[in-house]
Coordinates of C-alpha atoms in Angstrom, one line a residue:
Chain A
X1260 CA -37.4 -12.4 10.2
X1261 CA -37.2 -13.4 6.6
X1262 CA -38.1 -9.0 5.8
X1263 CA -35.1 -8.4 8.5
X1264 CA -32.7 -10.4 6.5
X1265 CA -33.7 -8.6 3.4
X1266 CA -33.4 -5.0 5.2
X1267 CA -29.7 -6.1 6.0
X1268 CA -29.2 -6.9 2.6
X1269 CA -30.3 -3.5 1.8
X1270 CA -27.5 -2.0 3.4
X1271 CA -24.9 -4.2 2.2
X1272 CA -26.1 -4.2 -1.7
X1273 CA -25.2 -0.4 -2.6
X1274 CA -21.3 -0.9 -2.1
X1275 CA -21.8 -4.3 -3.7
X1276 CA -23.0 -3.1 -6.6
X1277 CA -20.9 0.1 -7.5
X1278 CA -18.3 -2.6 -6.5
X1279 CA -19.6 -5.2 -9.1
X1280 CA -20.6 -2.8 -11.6
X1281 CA -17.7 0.2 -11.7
X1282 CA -14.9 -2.2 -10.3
X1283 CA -15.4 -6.3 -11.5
X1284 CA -17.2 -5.4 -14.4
X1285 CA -14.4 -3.4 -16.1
X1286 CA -11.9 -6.1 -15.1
X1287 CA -14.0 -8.7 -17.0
X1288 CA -13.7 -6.4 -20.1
X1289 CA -10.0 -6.7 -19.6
X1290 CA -10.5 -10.3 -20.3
X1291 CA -13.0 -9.8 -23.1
X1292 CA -10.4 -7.6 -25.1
X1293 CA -7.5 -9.9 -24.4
X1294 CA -9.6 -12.8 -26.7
X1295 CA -11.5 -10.2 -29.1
X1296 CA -9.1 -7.5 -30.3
X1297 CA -7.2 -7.2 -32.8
X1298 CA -8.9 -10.2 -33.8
X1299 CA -11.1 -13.4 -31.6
X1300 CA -9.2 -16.1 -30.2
X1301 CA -6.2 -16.5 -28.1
X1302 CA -3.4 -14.9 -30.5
X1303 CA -2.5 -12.8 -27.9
X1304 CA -1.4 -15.2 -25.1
X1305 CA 0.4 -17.3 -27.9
X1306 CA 2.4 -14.0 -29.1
X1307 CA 3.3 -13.2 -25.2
X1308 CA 4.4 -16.9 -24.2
X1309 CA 6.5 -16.5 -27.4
X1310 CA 7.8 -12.9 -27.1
X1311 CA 11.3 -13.2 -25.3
X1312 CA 10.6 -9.9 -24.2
X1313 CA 7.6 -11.1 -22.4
X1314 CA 9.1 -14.1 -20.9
X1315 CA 11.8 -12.0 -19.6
X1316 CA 9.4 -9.7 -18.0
X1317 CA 7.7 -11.9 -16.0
X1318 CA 11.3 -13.4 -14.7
X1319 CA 12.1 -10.1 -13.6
X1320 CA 8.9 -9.5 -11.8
X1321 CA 9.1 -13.0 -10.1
X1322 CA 12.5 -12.4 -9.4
X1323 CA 12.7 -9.0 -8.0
X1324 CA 9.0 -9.7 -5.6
X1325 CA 10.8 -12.8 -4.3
X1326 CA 13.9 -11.1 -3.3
X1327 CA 11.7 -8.6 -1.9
X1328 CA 9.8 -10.6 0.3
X1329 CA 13.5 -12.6 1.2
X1330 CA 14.4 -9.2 2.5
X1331 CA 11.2 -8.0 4.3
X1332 CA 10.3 -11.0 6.1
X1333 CA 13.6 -11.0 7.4
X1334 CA 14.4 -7.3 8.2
X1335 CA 10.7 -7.1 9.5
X1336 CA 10.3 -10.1 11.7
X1337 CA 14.0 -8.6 13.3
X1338 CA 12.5 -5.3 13.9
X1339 CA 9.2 -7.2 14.8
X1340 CA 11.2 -9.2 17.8
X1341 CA 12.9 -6.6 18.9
X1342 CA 9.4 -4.3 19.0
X1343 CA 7.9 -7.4 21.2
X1344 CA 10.7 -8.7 23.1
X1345 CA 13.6 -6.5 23.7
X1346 CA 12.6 -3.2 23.6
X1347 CA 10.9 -1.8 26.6
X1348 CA 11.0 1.9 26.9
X1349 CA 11.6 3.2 23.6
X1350 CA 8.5 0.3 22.1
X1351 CA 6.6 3.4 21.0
X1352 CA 9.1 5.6 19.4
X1353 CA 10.0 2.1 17.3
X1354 CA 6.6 1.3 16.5
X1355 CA 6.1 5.4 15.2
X1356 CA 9.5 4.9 13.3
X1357 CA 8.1 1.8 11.8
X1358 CA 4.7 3.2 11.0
X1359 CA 6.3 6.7 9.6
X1360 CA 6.4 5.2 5.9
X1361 CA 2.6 4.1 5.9
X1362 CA 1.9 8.3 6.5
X1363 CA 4.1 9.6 3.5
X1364 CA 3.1 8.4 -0.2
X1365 CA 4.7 5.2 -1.9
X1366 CA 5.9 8.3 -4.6
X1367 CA 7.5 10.4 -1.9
X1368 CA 9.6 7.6 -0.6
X1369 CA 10.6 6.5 -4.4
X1370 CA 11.3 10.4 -5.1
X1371 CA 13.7 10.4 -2.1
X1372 CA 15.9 7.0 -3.0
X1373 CA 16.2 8.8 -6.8
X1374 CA 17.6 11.7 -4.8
X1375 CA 19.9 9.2 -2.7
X1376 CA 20.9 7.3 -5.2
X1377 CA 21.1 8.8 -8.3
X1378 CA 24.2 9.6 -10.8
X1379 CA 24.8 13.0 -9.0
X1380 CA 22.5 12.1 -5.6
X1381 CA 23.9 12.6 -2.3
X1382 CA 25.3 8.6 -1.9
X1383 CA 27.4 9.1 -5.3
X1384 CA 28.1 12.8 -4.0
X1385 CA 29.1 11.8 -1.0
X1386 CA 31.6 8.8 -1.5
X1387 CA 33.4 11.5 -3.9
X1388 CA 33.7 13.9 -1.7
X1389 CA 35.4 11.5 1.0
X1390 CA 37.4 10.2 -2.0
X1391 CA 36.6 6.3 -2.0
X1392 CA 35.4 6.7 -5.3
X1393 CA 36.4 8.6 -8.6
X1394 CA 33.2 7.8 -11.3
X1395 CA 29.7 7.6 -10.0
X1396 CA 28.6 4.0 -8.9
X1397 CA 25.6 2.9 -11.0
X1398 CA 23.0 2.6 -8.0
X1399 CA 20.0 2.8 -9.5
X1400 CA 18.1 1.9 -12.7
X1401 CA 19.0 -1.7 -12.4
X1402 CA 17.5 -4.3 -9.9
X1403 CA 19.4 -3.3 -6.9
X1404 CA 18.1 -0.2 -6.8
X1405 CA 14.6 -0.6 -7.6
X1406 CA 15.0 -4.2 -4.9
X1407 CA 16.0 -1.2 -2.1
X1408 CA 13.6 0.8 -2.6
X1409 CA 11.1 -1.7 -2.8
X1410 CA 12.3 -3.5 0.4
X1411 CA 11.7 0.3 1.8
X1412 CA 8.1 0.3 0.4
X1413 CA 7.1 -2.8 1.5
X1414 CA 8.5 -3.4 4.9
X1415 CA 6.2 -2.4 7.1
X1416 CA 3.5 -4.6 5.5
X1417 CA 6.1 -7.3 7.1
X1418 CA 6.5 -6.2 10.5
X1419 CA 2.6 -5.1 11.3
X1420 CA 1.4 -8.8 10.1
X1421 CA 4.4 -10.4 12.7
X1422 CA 4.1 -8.0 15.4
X1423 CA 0.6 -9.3 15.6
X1424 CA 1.5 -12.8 15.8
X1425 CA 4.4 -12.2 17.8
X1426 CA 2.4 -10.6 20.3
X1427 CA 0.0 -13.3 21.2
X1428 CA 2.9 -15.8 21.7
X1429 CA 3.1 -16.3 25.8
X1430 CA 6.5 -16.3 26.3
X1431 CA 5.9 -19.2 29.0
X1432 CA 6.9 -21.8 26.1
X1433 CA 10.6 -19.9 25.8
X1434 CA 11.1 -19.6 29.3
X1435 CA 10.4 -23.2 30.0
X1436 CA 12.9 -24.2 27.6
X1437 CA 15.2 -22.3 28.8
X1438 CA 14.7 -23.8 32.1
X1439 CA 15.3 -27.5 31.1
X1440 CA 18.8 -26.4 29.7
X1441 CA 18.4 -25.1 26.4
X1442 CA 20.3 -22.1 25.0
X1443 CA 18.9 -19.2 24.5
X1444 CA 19.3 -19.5 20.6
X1445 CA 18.4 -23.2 20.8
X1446 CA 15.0 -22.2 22.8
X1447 CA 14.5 -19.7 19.9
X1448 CA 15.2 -22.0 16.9
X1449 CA 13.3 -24.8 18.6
X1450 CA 10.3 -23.2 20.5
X1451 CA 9.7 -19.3 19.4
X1452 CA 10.5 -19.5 15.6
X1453 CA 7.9 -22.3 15.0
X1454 CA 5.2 -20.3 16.6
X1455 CA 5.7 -17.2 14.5
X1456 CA 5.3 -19.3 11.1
X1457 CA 2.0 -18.0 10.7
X1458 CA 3.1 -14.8 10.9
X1459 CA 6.0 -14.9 8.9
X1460 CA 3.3 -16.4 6.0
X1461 CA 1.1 -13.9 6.1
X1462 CA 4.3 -11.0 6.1
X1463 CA 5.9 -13.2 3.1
X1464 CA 2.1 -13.6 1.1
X1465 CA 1.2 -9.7 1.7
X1466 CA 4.6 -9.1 0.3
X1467 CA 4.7 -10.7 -2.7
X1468 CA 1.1 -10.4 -3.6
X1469 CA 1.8 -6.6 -3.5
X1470 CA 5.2 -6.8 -5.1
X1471 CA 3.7 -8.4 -7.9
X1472 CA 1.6 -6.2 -9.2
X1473 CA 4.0 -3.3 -8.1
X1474 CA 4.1 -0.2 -10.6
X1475 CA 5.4 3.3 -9.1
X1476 CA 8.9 2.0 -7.7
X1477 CA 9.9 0.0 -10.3
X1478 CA 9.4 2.1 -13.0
X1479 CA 10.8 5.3 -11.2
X1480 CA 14.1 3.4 -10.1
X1481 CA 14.5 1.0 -12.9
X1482 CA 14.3 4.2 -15.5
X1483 CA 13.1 1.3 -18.1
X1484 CA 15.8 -1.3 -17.5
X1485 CA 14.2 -3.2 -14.9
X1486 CA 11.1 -3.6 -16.9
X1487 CA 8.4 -5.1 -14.6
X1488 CA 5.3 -6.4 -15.8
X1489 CA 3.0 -4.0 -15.1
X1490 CA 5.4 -1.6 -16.7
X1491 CA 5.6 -3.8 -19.4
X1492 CA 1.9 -3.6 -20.1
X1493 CA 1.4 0.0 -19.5
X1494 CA 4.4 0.2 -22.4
X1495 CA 2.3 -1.4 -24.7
X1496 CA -0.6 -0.2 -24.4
X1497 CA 0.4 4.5 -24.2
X1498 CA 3.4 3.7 -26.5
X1499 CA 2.1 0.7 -28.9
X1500 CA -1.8 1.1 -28.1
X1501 CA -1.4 -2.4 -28.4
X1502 CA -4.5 -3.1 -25.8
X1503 CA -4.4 -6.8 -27.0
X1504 CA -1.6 -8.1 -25.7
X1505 CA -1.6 -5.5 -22.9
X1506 CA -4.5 -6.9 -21.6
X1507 CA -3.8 -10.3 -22.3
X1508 CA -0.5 -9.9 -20.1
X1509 CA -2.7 -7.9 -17.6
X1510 CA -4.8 -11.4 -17.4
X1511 CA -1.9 -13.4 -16.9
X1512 CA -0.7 -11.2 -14.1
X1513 CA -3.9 -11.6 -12.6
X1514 CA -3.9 -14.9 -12.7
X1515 CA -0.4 -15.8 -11.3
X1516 CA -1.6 -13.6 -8.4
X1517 CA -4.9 -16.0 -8.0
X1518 CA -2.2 -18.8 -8.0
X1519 CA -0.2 -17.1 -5.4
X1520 CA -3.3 -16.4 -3.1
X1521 CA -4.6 -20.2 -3.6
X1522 CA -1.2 -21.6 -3.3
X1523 CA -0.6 -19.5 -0.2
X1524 CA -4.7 -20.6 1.0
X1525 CA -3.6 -24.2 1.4
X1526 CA -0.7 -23.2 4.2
X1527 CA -2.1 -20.3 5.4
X1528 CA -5.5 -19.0 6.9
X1529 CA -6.1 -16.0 4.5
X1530 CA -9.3 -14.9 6.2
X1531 CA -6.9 -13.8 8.8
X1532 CA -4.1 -13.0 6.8
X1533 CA -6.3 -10.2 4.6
X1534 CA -9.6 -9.9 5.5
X1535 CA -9.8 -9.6 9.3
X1536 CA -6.3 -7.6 9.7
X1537 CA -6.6 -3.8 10.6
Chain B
X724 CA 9.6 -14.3 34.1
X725 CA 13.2 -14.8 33.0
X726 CA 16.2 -13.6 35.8
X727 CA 17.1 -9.7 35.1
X728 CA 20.3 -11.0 33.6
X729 CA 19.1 -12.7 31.0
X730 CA 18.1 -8.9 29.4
X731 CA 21.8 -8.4 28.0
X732 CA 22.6 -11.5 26.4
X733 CA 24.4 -11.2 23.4
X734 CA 21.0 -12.7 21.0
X735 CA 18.6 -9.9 22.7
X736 CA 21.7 -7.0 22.1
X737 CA 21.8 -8.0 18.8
X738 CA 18.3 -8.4 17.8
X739 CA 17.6 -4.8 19.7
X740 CA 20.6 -2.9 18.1
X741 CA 18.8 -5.1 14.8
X742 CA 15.6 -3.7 15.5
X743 CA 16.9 0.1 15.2
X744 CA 18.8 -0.3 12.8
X745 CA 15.8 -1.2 10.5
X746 CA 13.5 1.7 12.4
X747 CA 16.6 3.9 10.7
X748 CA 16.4 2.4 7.4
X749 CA 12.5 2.9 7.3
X750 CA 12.7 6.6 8.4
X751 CA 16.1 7.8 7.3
X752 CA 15.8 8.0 3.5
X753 CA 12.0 10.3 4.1
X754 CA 13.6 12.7 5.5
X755 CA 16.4 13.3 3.3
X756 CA 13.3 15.2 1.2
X757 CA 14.0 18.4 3.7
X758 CA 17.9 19.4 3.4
X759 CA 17.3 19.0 -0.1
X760 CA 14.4 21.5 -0.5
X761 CA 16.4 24.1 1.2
X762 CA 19.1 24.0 -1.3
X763 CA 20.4 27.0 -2.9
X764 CA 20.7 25.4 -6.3
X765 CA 18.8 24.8 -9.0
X766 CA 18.9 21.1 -9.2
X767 CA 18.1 18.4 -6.5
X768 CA 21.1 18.6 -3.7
X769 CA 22.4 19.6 -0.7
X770 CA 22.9 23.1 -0.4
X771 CA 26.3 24.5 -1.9
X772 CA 26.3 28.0 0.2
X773 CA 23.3 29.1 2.0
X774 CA 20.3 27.8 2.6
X775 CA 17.2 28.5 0.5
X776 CA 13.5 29.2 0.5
X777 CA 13.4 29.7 -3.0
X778 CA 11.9 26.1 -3.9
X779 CA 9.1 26.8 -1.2
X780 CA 8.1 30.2 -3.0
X781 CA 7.9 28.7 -6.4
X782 CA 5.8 25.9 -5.1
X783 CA 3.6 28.7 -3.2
X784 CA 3.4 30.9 -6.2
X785 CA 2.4 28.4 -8.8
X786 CA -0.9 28.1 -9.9
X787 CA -0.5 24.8 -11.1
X788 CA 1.0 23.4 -7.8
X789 CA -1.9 25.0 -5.7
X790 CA -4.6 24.1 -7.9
X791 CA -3.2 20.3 -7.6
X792 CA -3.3 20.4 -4.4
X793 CA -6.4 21.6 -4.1
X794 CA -7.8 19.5 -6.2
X795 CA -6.1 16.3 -4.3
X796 CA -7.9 17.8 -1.2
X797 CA -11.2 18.0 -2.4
X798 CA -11.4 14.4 -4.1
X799 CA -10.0 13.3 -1.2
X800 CA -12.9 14.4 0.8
X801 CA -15.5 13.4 -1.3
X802 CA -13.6 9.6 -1.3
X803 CA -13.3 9.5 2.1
X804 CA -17.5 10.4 2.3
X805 CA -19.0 8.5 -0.3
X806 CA -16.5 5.4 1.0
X807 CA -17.4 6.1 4.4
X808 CA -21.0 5.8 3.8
X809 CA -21.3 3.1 1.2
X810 CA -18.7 0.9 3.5
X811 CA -20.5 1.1 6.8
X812 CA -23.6 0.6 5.4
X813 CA -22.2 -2.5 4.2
X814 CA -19.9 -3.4 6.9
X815 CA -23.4 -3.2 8.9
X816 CA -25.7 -5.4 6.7
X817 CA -23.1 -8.0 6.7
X818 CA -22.2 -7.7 10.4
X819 CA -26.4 -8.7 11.0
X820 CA -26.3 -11.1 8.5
X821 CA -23.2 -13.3 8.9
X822 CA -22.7 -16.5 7.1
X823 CA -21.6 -17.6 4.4
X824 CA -22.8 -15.1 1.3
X825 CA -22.0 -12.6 4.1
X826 CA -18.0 -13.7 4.2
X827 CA -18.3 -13.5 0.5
X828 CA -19.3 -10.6 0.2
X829 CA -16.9 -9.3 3.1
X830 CA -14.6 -11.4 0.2
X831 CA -15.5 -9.2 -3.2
X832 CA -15.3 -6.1 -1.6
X833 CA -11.7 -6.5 -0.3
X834 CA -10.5 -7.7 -4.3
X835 CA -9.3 -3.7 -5.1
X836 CA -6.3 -4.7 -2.5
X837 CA -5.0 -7.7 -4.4
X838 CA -6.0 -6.6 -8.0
X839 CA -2.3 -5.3 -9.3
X840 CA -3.1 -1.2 -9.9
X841 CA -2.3 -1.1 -13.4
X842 CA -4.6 -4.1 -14.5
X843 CA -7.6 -2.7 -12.6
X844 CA -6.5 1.1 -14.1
X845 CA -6.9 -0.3 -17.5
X846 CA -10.4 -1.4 -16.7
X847 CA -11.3 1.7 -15.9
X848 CA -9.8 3.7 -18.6
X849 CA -11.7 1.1 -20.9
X850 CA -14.9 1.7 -18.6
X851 CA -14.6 5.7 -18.1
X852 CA -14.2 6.2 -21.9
X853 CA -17.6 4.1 -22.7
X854 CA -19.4 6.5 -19.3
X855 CA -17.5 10.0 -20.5
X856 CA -15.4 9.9 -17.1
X857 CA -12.1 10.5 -18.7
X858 CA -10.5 13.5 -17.5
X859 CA -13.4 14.7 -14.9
X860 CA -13.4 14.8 -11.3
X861 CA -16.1 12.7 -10.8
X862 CA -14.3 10.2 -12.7
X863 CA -11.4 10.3 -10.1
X864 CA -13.7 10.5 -7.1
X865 CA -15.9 7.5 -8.3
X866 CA -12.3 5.4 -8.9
X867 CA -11.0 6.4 -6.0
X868 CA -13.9 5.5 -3.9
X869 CA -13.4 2.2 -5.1
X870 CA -10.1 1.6 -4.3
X871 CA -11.1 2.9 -0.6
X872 CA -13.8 0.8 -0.4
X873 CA -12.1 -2.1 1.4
X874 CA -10.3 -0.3 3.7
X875 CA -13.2 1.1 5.2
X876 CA -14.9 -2.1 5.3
X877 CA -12.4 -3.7 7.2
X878 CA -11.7 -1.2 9.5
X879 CA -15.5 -0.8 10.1
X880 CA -16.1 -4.5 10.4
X881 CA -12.7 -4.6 13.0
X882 CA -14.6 -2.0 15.3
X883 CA -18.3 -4.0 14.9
X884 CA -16.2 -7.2 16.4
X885 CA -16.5 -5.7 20.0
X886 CA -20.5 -5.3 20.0
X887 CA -22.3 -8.0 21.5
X888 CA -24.9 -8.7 19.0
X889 CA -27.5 -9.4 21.9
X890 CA -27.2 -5.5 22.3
X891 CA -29.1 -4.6 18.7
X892 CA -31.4 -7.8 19.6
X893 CA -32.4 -6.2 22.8
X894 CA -33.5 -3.1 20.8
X895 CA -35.4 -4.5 18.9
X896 CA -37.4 -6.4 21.3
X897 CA -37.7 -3.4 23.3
X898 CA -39.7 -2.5 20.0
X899 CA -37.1 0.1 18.4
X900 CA -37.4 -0.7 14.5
X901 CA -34.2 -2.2 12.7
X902 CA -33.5 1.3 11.3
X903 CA -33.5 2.9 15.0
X904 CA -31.9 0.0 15.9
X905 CA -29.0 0.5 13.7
X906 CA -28.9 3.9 14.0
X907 CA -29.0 4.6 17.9
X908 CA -26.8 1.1 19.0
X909 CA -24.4 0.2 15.6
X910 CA -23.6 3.2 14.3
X911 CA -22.3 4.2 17.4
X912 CA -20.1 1.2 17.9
X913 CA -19.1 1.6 14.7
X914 CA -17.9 5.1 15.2
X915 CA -14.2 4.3 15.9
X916 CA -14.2 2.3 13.0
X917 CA -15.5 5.1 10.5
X918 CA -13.6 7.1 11.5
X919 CA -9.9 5.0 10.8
X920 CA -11.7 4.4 7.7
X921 CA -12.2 8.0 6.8
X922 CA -8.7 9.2 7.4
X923 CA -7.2 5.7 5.4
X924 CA -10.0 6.3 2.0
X925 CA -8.5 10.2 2.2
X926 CA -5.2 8.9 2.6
X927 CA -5.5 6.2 -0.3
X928 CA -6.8 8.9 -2.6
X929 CA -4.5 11.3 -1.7
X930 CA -1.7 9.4 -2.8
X931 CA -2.9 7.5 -5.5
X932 CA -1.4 8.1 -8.7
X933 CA -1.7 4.7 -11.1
X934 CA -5.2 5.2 -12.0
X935 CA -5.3 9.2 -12.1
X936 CA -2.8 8.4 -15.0
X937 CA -5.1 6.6 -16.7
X938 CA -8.4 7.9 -16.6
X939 CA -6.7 11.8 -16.3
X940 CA -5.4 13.6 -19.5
X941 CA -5.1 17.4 -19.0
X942 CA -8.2 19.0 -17.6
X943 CA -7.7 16.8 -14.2
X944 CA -4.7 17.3 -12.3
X945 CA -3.8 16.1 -8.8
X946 CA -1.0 16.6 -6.5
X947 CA 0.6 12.7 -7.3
X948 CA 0.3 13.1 -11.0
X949 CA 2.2 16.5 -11.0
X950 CA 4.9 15.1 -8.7
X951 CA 4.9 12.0 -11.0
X952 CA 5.2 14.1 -14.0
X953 CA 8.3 16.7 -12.1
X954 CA 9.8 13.6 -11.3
X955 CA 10.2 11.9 -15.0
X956 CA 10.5 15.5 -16.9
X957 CA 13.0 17.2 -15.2
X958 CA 13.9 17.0 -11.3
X959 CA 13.2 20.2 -10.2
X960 CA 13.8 21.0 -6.4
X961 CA 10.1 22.3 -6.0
X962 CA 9.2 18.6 -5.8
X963 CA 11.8 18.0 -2.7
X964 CA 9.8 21.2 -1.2
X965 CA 6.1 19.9 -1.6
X966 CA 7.7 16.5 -0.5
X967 CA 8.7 17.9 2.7
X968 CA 5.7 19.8 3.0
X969 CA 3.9 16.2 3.1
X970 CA 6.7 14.5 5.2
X971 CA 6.2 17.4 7.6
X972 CA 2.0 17.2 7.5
X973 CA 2.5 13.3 7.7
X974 CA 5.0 13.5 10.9
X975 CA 2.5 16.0 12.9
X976 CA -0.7 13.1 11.9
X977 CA 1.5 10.5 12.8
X978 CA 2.5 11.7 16.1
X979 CA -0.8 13.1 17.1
X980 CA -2.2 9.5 16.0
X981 CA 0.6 8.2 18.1
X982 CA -0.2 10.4 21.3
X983 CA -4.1 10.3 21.1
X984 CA -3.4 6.1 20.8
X985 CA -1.4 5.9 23.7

């Protein structure tokens, strides 16, 4: 038995070790080079907690994830309720026109809001034309924009996580309500909402976890005003080669994302939150 | 069941006319990509006059373009292989072994998911200059491979879920070795499984564009990196055609997908 157990190991240990060699290994260096270059010790997290710059980064980051997720959960568990509840005949067209985003590349879909909303894209164009406007509304290269198209990104990463929850929820427990005399919003507040709070964690945690560490979206759409942090970093380090405090911030992104993911572990099941969802 | 009435109330209208109305925001803005590559002009709009194949033609005629393509293609392949293999193998093992090193393990090889892409990009770049990957193919594929890693794993693993694991046992007590054994009764079961994780570690390379950026300086060039580059240079319309191009690829995968699922 015991040579079985080593056999299955056998086919287990290849990915583990390109994974732990090619992938963890590097990440440790990142780590390594915050607290050795330009010189040892920890100058570089004490210049980044002091760098206003820095600090406002990281603001911006937490700040435009969490309205992100805000957005998401509710836009997606709407579309998700409607997808297992309302919608009977048309349920597969919905779920293809919720899926569509996941087949066409996060760059696409941020290449298609610059050409919506740009100075000269078809929104500005558009409200000219009709007249309601005279100057071009500034609709991108600030936070709203890069929020939008962000909420676009992400949303589907919101309603798969709810539609799965919502559909193992009998909808006995409504109905029963209903039949003592509550009203229809009442029975939903009081007796569907509740049992959807996993999902809705696991939609809000995917979310901003992802948001994050976002890169493409923010730094097509903010065009260097909404100045994320992995934006920030990738700033210092091709423009400044500063790899010291590029990596340093790269740790601290890490980390807050650990914190995230452990803060999220003592509400949430994770195991089925990321590792068993398909 | 609730009475037949109780379909139009006011909450389920609005959470239905809700529903589509999100379906339109998801879809909507994709497919603004195609009027715009037929434009007449220039410069990214709607046509002015007529409508226009000239963005399509320069895409088809240039060198550059094609050979991007191309090369997306072929890394793509060799990810969605190599991933394929290594995964399985794994997803396997671990299936047999269960327990707790085995959920740990499940754990390391799903980190690539949660690791923001320009931290773990930097890692590489520091890695692939030390191994003289920068700026090759096998560079990207190897990266690449990584970053598909977990979703064939968890796809694979989703699939093993529905064999009963008295099925290999009987096997093997039948006298079939553990190699047979995985070969003739998991492998199978775990068919459905590869093959979601095949098309999703071609998919993830395909599109990937953070780490190509770093580890890529001029010698490697795939389809995301050019787009990336049209995109911040200047915004020429050729992008809006290769961006339809995909929409349209993308819209005839997702519907097959959709019919063969149903």
């Amino acid at each position: 038995m015991t040579s079985d157990k080593a056999r299955y190991w056998l086919l287990a240990l290849p990915a583990l070790a390109v994974m732990a060699i090619f992938y963890i290994w590097p990440l440790v260096n990142i780590w390594a080079i915050s607290v050795t270059e330009p010189v040892p010790g920890f100058g570089n997290y004490v210049q980044g907690a002091e760098s206003q710059a820095v600090t406002t980064s990281f603001v911006i980051t937490f700040r435009v994830a969490a309205l992100t997720t805000v957005f998401c959960v509710i836009l997606g568990y709407i579309c998700a309720y409607a997808i297992a509840n309302t919608i009977r005949r048309a349920k597969p067209l919905l779920i293809a026109l919720v899926l569509l985003p996941f087949w066409v590349s996060v760059l696409i879909r941020s290449f298609s809001w610059i050409v919506l909303l740009g100075r000269s894209g078809i929104v500005n164009d558009a409200l000219r034309d009709v007249g309601v406007i005279e100057r071009p509304l500034r609709l991108m290269h600030n936070e709203f924009g890069v929020v939008l198209a962000m909420v676009h990104v992400m949303l589907p990463f919101a309603v798969l996580p709810l539609l799965a929850n919502m559909r193992g929820i009998s909808p006995a427990y409504t109905d029963a309500a209903r039949g003592l005399g509550a009203s229809e919003l009442t029975a939903f507040r009081l007796v569907y909402l509740p049992q959807t709070l996993p999902g809705i964690g696991s939609a809000a945690l995917l979310v901003f976890v992802l948001s994050l560490g976002f890169y493409i979206t923010p730094a097509l759409l903010g065009g260097g005003r909404v100045l994320m942090v992995s934006e920030y970093i990738t700033y210092q380090i091709q423009e400044f080669l500063n790899w010291g405090l590029g990596s340093a911030l790269s740790v601290a992104l890490l980390v807050a994302t650990a914190l995230v993911l452990v803060i999220a572990g003592r509400f949430l099941n994770l195991k089925n939150a990321l590792l068993e969802r398909s | 069941m609730s009475a037949p009435e109780a379909r139009t109330t006011p909450f389920r209208i609005a959470m239905s006319t809700g529903g589509w109305l999100v379906a339109a925001f998801l879809a909507l803005p994709i497919l603004v990509v195609i009027p715009v590559s037929l434009t007449d002009t220039s410069y990214i709009g709607l046509p002015k006059e007529s409508l226009s194949l000239q963005h399509y033609e320069a895409y088809f005629t240039s060198a550059r373009w094609l050979g991007g393509t191309l090369g997306s293609i072929l890394v793509g392949l060799a990810v969605a292989f190599f991933a394929t293999v290594l995964g399985t193998a794994f997803s396997i093992g671990v299936w047999f072994l269960g327990g707790r090193a085995a959920t740990i393990a499940r754990w390391v090889l799903i980190v690539p998911i949660l690791v923001p892409p320009v931290v773990q990009s930097l890692g590489f770049y520091r890695f692939w200059v030390q191994l003289g990957l920068i700026d090759t193919w096998t560079g990207v594929i190897l990266a690449h491979t990584l970053l598909a890693l977990p979703y064939v794993s968890i796809s694979v693993f989703a699939a093993l879920a529905n064999l009963d694991p008295k099925l290999p046992q009987a096997a093997r007590s039948l006298g079939a070795s553990i190699w047979r054994t995985v070969w003739e009764v998991v492998v199978p079961a775990a068919r459905p499984g590869m093959i979601t994780g095949a098309v999703f570690a071609f998919i993830v390379s395909f599109d990937e564009i953070v780490g190509v950026l770093f580890i890529t300086v001029r010698r490697v060039e795939t389809l995301p990196k050019l787009i990336w580059e049209g995109i911040q240079d200047n915004i020429d319309p050729t992008i809006a055609a290769v961006a339809t191009i995909l929409v349209v690829i993308s819209l005839i995968v997702a519907v097959i997908s959709g019919l063969r699922r149903s």
